[in-house]
XYZ file of C-alpha atoms in Angstrom:
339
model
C -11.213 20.526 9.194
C -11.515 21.243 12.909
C -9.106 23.653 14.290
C -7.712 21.453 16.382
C -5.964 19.125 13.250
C -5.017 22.260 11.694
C -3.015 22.832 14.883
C -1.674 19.305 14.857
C -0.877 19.183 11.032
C 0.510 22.387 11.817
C 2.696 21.110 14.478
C 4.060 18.089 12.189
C 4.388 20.199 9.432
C 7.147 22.044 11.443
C 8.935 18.986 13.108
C 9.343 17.653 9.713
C 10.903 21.082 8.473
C 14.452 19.611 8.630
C 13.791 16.231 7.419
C 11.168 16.675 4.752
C 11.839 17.281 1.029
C 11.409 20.982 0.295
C 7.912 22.032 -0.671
C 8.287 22.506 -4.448
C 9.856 18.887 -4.505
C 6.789 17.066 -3.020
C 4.203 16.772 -5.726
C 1.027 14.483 -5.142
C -0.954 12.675 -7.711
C -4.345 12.744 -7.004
C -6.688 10.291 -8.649
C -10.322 10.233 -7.786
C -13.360 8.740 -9.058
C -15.281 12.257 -9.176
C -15.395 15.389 -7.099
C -18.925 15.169 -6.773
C -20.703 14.936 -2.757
C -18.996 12.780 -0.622
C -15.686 12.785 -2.857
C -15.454 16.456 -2.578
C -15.285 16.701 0.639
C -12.442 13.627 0.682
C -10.674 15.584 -1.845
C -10.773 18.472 0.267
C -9.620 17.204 3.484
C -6.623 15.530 1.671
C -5.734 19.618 0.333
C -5.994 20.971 3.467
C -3.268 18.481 4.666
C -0.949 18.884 1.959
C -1.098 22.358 1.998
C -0.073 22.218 5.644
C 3.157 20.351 4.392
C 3.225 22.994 1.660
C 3.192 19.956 -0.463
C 1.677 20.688 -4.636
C -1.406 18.140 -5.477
C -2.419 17.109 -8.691
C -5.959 16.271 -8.794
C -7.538 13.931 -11.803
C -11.228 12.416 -11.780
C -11.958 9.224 -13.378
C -15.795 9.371 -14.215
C -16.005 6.111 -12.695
C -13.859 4.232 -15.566
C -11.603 2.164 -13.835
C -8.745 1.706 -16.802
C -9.253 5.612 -16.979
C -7.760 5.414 -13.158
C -5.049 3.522 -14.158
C -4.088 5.966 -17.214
C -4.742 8.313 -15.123
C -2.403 6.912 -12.643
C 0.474 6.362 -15.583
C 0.227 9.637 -16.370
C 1.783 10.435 -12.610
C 4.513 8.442 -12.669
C 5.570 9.797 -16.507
C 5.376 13.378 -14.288
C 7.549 11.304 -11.744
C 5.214 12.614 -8.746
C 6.436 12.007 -4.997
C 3.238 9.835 -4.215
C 0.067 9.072 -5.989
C -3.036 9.263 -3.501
C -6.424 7.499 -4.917
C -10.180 6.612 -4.556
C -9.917 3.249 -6.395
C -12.829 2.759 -8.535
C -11.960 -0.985 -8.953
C -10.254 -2.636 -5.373
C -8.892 -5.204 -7.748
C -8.060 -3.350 -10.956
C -5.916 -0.205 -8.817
C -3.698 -3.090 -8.768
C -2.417 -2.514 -12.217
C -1.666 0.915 -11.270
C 0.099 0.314 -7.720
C 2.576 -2.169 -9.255
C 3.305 0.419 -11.768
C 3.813 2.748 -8.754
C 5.997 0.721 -7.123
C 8.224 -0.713 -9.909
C 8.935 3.183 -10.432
C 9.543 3.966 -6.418
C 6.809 5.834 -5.875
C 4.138 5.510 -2.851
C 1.046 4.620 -2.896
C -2.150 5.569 -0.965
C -5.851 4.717 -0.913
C -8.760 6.787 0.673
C -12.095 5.754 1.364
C -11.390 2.071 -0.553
C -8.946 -0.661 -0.181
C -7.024 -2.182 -2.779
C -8.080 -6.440 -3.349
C -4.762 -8.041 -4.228
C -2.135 -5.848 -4.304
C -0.328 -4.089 -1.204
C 0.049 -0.272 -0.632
C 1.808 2.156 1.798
C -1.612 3.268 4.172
C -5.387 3.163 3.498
C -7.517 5.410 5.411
C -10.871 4.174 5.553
C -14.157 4.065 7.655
C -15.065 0.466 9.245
C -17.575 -0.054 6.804
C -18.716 -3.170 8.381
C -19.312 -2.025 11.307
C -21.283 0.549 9.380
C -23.497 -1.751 7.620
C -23.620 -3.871 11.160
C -24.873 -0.337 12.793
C -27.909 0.005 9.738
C -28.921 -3.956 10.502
C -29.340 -3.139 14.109
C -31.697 -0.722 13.744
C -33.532 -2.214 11.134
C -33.715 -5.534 12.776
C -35.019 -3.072 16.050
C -37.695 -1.522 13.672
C -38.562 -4.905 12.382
C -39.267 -6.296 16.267
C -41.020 -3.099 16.839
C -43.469 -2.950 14.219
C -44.152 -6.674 13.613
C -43.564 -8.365 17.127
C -40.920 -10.041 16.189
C -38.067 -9.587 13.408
C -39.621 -10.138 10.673
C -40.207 -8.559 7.431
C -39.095 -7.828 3.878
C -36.282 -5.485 3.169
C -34.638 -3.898 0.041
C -30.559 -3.430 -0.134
C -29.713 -0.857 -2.755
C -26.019 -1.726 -2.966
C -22.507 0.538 -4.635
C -20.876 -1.145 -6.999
C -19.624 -4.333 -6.164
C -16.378 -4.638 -7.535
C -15.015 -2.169 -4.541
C -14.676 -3.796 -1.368
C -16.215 -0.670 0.472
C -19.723 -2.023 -0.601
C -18.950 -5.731 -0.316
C -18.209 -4.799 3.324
C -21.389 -2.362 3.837
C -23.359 -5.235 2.400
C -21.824 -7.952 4.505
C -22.218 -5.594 7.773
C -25.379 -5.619 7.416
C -26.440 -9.321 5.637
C -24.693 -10.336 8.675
C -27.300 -8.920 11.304
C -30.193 -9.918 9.344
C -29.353 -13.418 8.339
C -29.361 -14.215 11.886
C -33.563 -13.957 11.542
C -34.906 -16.521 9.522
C -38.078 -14.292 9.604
C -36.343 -11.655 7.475
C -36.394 -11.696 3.624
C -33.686 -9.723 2.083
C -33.829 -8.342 -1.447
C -30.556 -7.112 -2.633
C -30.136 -5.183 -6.122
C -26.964 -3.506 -7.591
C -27.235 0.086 -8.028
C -23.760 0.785 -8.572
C -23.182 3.762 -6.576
C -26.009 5.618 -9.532
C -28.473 7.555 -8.782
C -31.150 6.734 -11.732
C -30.422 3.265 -11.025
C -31.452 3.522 -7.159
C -34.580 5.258 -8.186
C -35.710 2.258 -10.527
C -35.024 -0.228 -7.965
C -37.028 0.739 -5.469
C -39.660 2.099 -8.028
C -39.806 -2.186 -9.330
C -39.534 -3.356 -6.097
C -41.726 -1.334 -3.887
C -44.165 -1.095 -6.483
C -44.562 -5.191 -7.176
C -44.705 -5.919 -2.913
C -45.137 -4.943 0.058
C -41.522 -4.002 1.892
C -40.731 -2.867 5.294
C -37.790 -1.175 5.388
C -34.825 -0.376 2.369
C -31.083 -0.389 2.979
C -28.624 2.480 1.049
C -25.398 1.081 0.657
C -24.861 5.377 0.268
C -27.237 7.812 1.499
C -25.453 10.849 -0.247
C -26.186 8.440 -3.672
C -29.900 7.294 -2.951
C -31.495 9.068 0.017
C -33.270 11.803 -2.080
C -34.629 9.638 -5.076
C -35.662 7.267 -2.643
C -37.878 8.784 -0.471
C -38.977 10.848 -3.824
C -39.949 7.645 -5.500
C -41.952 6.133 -2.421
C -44.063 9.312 -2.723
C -44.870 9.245 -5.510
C -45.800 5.263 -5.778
C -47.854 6.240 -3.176
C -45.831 4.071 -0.044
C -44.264 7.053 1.746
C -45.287 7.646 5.374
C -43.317 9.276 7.722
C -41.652 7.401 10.700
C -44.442 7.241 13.412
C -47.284 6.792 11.289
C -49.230 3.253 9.723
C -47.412 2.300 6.792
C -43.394 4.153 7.032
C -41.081 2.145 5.421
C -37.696 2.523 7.468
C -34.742 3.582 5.786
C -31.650 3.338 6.749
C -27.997 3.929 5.102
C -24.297 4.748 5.094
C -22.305 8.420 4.697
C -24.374 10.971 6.780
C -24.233 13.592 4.601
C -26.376 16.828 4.736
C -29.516 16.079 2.796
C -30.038 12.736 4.324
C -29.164 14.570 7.672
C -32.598 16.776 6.945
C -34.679 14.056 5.819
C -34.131 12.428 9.043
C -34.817 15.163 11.083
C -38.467 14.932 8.902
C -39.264 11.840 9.721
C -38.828 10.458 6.178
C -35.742 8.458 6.537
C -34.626 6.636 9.852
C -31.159 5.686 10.173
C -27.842 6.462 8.848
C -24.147 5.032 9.442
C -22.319 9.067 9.445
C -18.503 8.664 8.085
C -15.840 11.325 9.375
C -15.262 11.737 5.752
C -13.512 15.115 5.864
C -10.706 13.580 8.383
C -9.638 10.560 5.586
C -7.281 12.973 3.502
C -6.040 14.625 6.613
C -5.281 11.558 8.413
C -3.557 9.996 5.561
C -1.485 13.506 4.679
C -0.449 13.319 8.227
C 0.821 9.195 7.961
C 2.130 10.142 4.544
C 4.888 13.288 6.322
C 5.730 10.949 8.883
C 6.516 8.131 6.138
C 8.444 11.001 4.014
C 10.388 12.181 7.170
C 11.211 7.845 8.248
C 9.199 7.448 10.911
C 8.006 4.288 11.640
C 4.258 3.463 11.551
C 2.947 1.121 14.403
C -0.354 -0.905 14.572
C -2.468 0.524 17.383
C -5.118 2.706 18.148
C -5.119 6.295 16.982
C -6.857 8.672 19.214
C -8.183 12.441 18.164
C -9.499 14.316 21.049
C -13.260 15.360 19.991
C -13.694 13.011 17.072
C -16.509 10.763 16.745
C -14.138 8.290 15.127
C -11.633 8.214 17.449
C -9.986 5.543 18.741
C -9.355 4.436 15.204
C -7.667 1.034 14.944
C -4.790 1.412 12.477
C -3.961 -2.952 11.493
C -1.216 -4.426 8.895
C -3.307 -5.809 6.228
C -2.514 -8.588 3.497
C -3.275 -4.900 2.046
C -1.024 -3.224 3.764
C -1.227 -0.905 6.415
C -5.225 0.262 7.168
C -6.191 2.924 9.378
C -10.196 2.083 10.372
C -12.067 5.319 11.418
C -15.725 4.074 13.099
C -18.817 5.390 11.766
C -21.173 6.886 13.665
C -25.183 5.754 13.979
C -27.383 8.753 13.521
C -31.019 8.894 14.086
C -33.079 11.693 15.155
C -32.215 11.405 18.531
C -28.126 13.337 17.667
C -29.307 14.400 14.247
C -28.249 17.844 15.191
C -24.447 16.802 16.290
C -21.924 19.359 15.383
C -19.092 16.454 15.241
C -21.212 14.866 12.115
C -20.001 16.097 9.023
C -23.255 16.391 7.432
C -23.368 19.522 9.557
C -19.876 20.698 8.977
């Protein structure tokens, strides 16, 4: 976290000192779908927030099972928590688990996902369309480079489906390119798993000739994918005959390096570290009665900021915009690939 939302949790932390519950009454249900990459460092900036409101967070993982989430998330109200935070693995099947939630009074956040269907308190979330819109760009600019025109075959490795954060990375990006009939898209589920990723563009690359590949997450498929070119015998780095482009979502550290060698191209960064502090910080104000307003939210030095926080048929979402990295500010300090 960067010192200067310590210094404004800090500050909120102490307005809310005679308003707020005491800290050993504010207990926080966790649920996440792992704590592995990416969903570490969510995890994290969510404790760093709550321990600046001296609040006590329970912290379950789900191993992707989406009825395990909702168990998971029955199991917190039972303990009669203060407010369940979660990374849905299902956007429609967290449903089950927010009415639960809210037939027992308790809130109810999302990070990183939205909820399909069912309405929560806040969801703090990158624009992932305009992420997947940033990765079509630059493919489409590749494309018109290297062909004359844009034109070309490309592969989209997608998450899983069911959560809206990859139906909206996909349709980002479908978007730009269906707007060039010269452009044949190929799109295969790969469910946010690594091994999966790997055999897609091992059938794919292997049966055709493809120009470019699309990672719905680089932190998921960066490293098997430019693994599995090599040794298919299509890898080329970016300048020379023959480089496939590459180009992704999430921005974190490995991809970061594989940029800066020339072996991917592109990547859509997230300020993933600032979605649990952001929503910690929307979640004292709700706790203390403060009213939350549409608008923009502005963090001096953030590449997100102005975020554009809109009431949703979901409820309230805060949209943080990601950030397009290519080797030209590979090296930015504000990405948090090199935090």
């Amino acid at each position: 976290m960067h010192s200067k939302q310590l210094v404004a949790a800090c500050a909120l932390s102490l307005a809310l000192s005679g308003a707020a519950q005491a800290a050993d009454e504010i207990i926080v249900g966790y649920a996440a779908p792992s704590l592995d990459g990416a969903q570490s460092q969510i995890q994290g900036g969510f404790l760093v927030g709550a321990e600046q409101h001296g609040w006590k967070v329970l912290s379950v993982t789900s191993g992707g099972d989406a009825q395990k989430q909702v168990n998971d998330i029955n199991d917190f109200i039972t303990q009669n928590v203060s407010a369940i935070v979660a990374v849905p693995d299902d956007s429609a099947g967290i449903c089950v688990g927010v009415a639960a939630a809210k037939e027992a009074g308790i809130p109810f956040y999302t990070i990183d996902r939205a909820p399909s269907g069912c309405v929560v308190d806040m969801v703090v979330l990158s624009d992932n369309y305009l992420g997947g819109q940033q990765a079509g760009e630059a493919m489409v600019a590749h494309l018109t480079s290297k062909n004359g025109s844009p034109s070309g075959t490309v592969l989209e490795i997608t998450g899983n489906l069911a959560q809206n954060v990859a139906q909206l990375r996909g349709a980002g990006f479908q978007d730009v390119l269906n707007q060039h009939d010269g452009i044949t898209l190929i799109t295969r589920p790969g469910d946010w798993d690594a091994a999966k990723g790997v055999e897609i563009v091992r059938d794919v690359a292997s049966a055709q000739p493809i120009d470019g590949i699309y990672m719905h997450s680089d932190c998921v498929y960066a490293a098997g994918t430019v693994q599995t070119l090599k040794e298919i015998d299509q890898f080329a780095p970016a300048g020379e005959d023959g480089h496939i482009f590459v180009a992704g979502i999430d921005g974190c550290s490995g991809n970061l390096e594989l940029i800066r060698q020339g072996a991917t191209d592109q990547t859509s960064g997230q300020p993933i570290p600032d979605f649990g502090t952001l929503v910690a910080e929307f979640m004292a104000k709700q706790f203390a009665g403060e009213a939350i307003e549409p608008g923009l939210v502005h963090q001096e030095g953030a590449l997100w900021s102005p975020g554009r926080l809109e009431m949703t048929d979901v409820g309230m979402l805060l949209y943080l915009s990601t950030t397009s990295i290519t080797r030209d500010n590979v090296d930015n300090p504000g990405l948090w690939g090199n935090q």
